[in-house]
mmCIF file of C-alpha atoms in Angstrom:
data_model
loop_
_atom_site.group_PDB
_atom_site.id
_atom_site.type_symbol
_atom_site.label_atom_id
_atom_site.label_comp_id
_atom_site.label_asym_id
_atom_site.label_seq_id
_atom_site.Cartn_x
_atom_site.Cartn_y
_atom_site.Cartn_z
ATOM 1 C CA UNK A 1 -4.022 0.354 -28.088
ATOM 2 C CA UNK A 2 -5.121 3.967 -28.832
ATOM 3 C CA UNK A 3 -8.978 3.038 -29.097
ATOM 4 C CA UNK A 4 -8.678 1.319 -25.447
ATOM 5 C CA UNK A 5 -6.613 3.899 -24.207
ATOM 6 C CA UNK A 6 -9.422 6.475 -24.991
ATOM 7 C CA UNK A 7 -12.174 4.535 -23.651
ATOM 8 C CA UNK A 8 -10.373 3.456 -20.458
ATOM 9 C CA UNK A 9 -9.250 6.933 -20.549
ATOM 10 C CA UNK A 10 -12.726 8.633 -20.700
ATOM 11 C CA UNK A 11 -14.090 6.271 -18.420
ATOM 12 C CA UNK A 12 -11.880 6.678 -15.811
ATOM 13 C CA UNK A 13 -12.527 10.590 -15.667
ATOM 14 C CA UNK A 14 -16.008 9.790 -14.880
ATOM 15 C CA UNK A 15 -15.038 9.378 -11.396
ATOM 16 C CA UNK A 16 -17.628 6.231 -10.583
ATOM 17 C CA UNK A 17 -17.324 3.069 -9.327
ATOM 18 C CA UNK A 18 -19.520 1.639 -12.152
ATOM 19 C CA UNK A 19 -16.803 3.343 -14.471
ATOM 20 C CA UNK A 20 -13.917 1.681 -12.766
ATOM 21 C CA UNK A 21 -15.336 -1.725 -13.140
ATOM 22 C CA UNK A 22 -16.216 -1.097 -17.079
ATOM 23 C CA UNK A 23 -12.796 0.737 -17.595
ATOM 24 C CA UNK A 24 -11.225 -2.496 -15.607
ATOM 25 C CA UNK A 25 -13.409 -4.769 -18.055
ATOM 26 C CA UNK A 26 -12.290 -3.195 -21.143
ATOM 27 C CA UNK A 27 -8.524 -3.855 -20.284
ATOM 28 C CA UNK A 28 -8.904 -7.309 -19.725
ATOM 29 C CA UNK A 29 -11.009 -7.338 -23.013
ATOM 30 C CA UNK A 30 -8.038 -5.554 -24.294
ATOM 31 C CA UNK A 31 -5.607 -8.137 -23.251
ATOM 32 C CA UNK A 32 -7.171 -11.440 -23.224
ATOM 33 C CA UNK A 33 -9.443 -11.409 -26.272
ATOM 34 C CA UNK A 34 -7.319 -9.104 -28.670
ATOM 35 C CA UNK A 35 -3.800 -9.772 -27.070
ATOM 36 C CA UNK A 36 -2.667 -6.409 -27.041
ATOM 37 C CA UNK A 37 -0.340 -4.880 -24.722
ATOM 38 C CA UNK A 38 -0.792 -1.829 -22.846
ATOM 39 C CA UNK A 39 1.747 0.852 -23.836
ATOM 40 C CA UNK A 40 3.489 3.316 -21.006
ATOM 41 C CA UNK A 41 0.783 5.826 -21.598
ATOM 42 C CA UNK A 42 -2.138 3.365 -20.468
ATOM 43 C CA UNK A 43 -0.181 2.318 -17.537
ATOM 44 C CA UNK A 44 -0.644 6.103 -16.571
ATOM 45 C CA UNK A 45 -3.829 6.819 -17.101
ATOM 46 C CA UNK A 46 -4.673 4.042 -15.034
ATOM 47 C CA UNK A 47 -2.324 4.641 -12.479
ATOM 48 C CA UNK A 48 -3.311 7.987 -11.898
ATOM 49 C CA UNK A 49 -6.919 7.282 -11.897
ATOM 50 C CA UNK A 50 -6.411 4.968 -9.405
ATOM 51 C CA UNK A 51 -4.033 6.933 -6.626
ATOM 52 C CA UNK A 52 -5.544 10.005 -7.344
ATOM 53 C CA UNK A 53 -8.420 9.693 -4.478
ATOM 54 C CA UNK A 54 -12.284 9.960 -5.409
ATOM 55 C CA UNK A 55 -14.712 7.128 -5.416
ATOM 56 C CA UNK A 56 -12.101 4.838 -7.293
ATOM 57 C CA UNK A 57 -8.889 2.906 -5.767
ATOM 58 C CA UNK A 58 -11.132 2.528 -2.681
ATOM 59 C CA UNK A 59 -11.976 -1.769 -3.450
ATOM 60 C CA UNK A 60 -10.261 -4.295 -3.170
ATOM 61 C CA UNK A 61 -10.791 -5.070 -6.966
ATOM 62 C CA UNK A 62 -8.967 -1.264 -7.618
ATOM 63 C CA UNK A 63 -6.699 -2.750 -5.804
ATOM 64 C CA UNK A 64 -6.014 -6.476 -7.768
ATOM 65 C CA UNK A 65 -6.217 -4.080 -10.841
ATOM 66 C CA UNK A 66 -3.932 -1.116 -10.395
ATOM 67 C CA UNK A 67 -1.133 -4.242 -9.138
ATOM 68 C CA UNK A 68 -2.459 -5.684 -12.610
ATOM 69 C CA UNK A 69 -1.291 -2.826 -14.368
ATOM 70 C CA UNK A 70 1.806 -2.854 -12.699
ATOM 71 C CA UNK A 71 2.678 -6.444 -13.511
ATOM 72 C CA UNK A 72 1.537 -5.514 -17.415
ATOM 73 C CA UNK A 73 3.641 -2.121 -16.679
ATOM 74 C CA UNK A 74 7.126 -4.560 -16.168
ATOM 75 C CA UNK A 75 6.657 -6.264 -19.506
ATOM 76 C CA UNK A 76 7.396 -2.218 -21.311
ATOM 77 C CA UNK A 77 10.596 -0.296 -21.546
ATOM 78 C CA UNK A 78 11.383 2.049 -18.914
ATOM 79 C CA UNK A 79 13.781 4.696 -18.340
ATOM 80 C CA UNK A 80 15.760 3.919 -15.750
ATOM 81 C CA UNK A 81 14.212 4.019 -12.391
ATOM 82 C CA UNK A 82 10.838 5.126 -13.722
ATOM 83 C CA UNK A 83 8.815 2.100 -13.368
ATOM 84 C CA UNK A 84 9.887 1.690 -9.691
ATOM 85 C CA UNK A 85 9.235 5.748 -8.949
ATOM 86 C CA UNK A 86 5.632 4.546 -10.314
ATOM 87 C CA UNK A 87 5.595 1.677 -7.512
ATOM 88 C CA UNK A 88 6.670 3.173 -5.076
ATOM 89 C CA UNK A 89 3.922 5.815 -5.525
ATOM 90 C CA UNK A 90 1.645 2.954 -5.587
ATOM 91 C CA UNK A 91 3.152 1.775 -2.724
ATOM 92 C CA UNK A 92 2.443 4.863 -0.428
ATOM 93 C CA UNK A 93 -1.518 4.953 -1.202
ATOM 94 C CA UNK A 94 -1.958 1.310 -0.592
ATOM 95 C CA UNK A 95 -0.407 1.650 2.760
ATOM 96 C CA UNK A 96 -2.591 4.286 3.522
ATOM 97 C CA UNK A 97 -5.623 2.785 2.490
ATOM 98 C CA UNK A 98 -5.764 -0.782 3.535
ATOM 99 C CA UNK A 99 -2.302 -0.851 6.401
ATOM 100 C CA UNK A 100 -3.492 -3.639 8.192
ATOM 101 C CA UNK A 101 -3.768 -5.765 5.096
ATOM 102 C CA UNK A 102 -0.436 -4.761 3.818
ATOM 103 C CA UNK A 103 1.143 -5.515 6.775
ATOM 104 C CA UNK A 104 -0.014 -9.469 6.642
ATOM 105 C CA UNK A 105 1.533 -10.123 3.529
ATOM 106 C CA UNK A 106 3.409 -6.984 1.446
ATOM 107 C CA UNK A 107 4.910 -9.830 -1.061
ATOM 108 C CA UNK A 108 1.297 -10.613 -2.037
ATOM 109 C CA UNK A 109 0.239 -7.519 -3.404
ATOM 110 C CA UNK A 110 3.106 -7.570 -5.784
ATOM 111 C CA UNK A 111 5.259 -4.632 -4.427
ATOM 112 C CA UNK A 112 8.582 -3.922 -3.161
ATOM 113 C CA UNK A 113 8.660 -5.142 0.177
ATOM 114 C CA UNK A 114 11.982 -3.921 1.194
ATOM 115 C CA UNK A 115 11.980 -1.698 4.141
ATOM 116 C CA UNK A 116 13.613 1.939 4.421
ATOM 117 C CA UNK A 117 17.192 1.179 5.446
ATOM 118 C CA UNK A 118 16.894 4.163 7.761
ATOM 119 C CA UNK A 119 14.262 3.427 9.154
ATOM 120 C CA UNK A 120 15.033 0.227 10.143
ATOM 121 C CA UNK A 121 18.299 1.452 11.398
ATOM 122 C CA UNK A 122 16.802 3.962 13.816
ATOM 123 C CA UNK A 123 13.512 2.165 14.205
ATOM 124 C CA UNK A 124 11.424 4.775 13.354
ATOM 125 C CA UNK A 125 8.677 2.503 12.471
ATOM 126 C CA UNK A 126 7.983 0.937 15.607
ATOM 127 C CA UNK A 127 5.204 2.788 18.289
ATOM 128 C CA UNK A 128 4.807 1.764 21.664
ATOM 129 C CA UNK A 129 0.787 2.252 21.728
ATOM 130 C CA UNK A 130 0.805 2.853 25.430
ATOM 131 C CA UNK A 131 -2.426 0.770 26.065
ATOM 132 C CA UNK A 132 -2.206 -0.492 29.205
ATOM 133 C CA UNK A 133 -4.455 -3.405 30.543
ATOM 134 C CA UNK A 134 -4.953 -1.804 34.060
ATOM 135 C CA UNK A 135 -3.232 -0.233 36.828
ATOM 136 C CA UNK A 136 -2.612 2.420 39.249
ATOM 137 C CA UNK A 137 -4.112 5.188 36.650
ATOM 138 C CA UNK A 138 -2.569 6.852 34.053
ATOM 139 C CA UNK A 139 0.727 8.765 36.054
ATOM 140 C CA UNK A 140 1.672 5.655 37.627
ATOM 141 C CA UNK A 141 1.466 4.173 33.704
ATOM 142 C CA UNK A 142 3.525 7.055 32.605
ATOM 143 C CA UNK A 143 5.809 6.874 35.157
ATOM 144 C CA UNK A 144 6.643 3.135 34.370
ATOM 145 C CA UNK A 145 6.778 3.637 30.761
ATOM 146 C CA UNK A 146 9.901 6.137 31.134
ATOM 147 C CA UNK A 147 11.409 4.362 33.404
ATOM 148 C CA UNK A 148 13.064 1.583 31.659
ATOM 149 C CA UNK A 149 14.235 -0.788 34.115
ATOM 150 C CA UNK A 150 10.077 -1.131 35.898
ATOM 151 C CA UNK A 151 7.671 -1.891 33.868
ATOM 152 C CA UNK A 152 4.757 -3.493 35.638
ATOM 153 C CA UNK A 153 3.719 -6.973 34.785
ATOM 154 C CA UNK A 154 0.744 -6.046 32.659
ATOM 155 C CA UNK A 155 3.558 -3.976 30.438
ATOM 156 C CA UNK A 156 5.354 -7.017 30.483
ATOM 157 C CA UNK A 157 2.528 -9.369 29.206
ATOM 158 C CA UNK A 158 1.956 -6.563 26.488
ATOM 159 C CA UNK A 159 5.545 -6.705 25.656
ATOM 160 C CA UNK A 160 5.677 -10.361 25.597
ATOM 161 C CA UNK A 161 3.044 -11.160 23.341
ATOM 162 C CA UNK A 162 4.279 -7.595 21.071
ATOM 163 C CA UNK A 163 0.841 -6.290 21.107
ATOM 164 C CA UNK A 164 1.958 -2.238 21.585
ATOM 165 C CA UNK A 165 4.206 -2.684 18.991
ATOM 166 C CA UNK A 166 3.046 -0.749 15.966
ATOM 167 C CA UNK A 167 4.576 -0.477 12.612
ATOM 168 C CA UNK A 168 3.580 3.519 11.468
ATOM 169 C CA UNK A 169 4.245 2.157 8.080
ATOM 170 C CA UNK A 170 5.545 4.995 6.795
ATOM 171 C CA UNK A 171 8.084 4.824 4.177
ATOM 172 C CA UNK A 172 10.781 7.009 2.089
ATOM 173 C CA UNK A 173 9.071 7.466 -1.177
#
């Protein structure tokens, strides 16, 4: 493990997406063709390289590999409540950088999909956009918006179909 650990290690520092894909190549080398397990300190490395901004984390193969790690990262033996602080960090940038695919499916990227019990209580969460189709101009959309008990048929096609709904997806880390 130490001998991968330095190479993955070194190459992720490099800070290139040619890096990333040798660094990702050399754990799965790691794994498949020598069967050995990545130890907490691997898990890491990657996991820092990955969330930490720059050129890497970016594709959608960052992506399938940092949720890799994270799968590998269940098999070790955490402290208690470490391995889901490390998720739920993993979590926040992968909300920020691909929302609208997150939003399709959170179960599929491997995360915990459960939902800030506050927020859900006070519905923080959901946005009224406040497109309107058309109208009588932007007061008279105003107008209708704070007053609960109008809302103009266009508001009420919106509503229908939930398209100014917006989840903020922001989340407690």
């Amino acid at each position: 493990v130490i001998t991968y650990s330095v190479l993955i290690s070194a190459l992720l520092k490099i800070q290139s997406v040619t890096a990333a894909k040798r660094a990702r190549s050399l754990y799965d080398e790691m794994k498949e063709e020598w069967d050995i397990v990545p130890d907490k300190g691997l898990v890491d490395i990657i996991l820092t390289a990955m969330v930490g901004g720059g050129s890497m984390g970016l594709e959608q193969s960052d992506i399938e590999f940092t949720l890799a790690v994270l799968r590998d990262a269940e098999k070790l033996d955490w402290e208690p409540d470490q391995l889901k602080k490390r998720k739920k960090v993993v979590r926040g940038i992968l909300v920020g950088r691909m929302s609208e695919k997150w939003k399709e499916d959170e179960n599929a990227y491997g995360m915990d999909a459960d939902l800030d019990p506050l927020f859900q209580k006070k519905g923080w969460n959901k946005v009224d956009s406040g497109f309107r189709l058309w109208g009588g101009g932007l007061n008279e959309n105003r107008q209708k918006t704070r007053n609960k008990s109008h809302k103009g048929d266009v508001d009420e096609f919106l509503e229908s179909k939930g398209w100014n709904d917006v989840d903020s997806g922001f989340r407690i880390l």
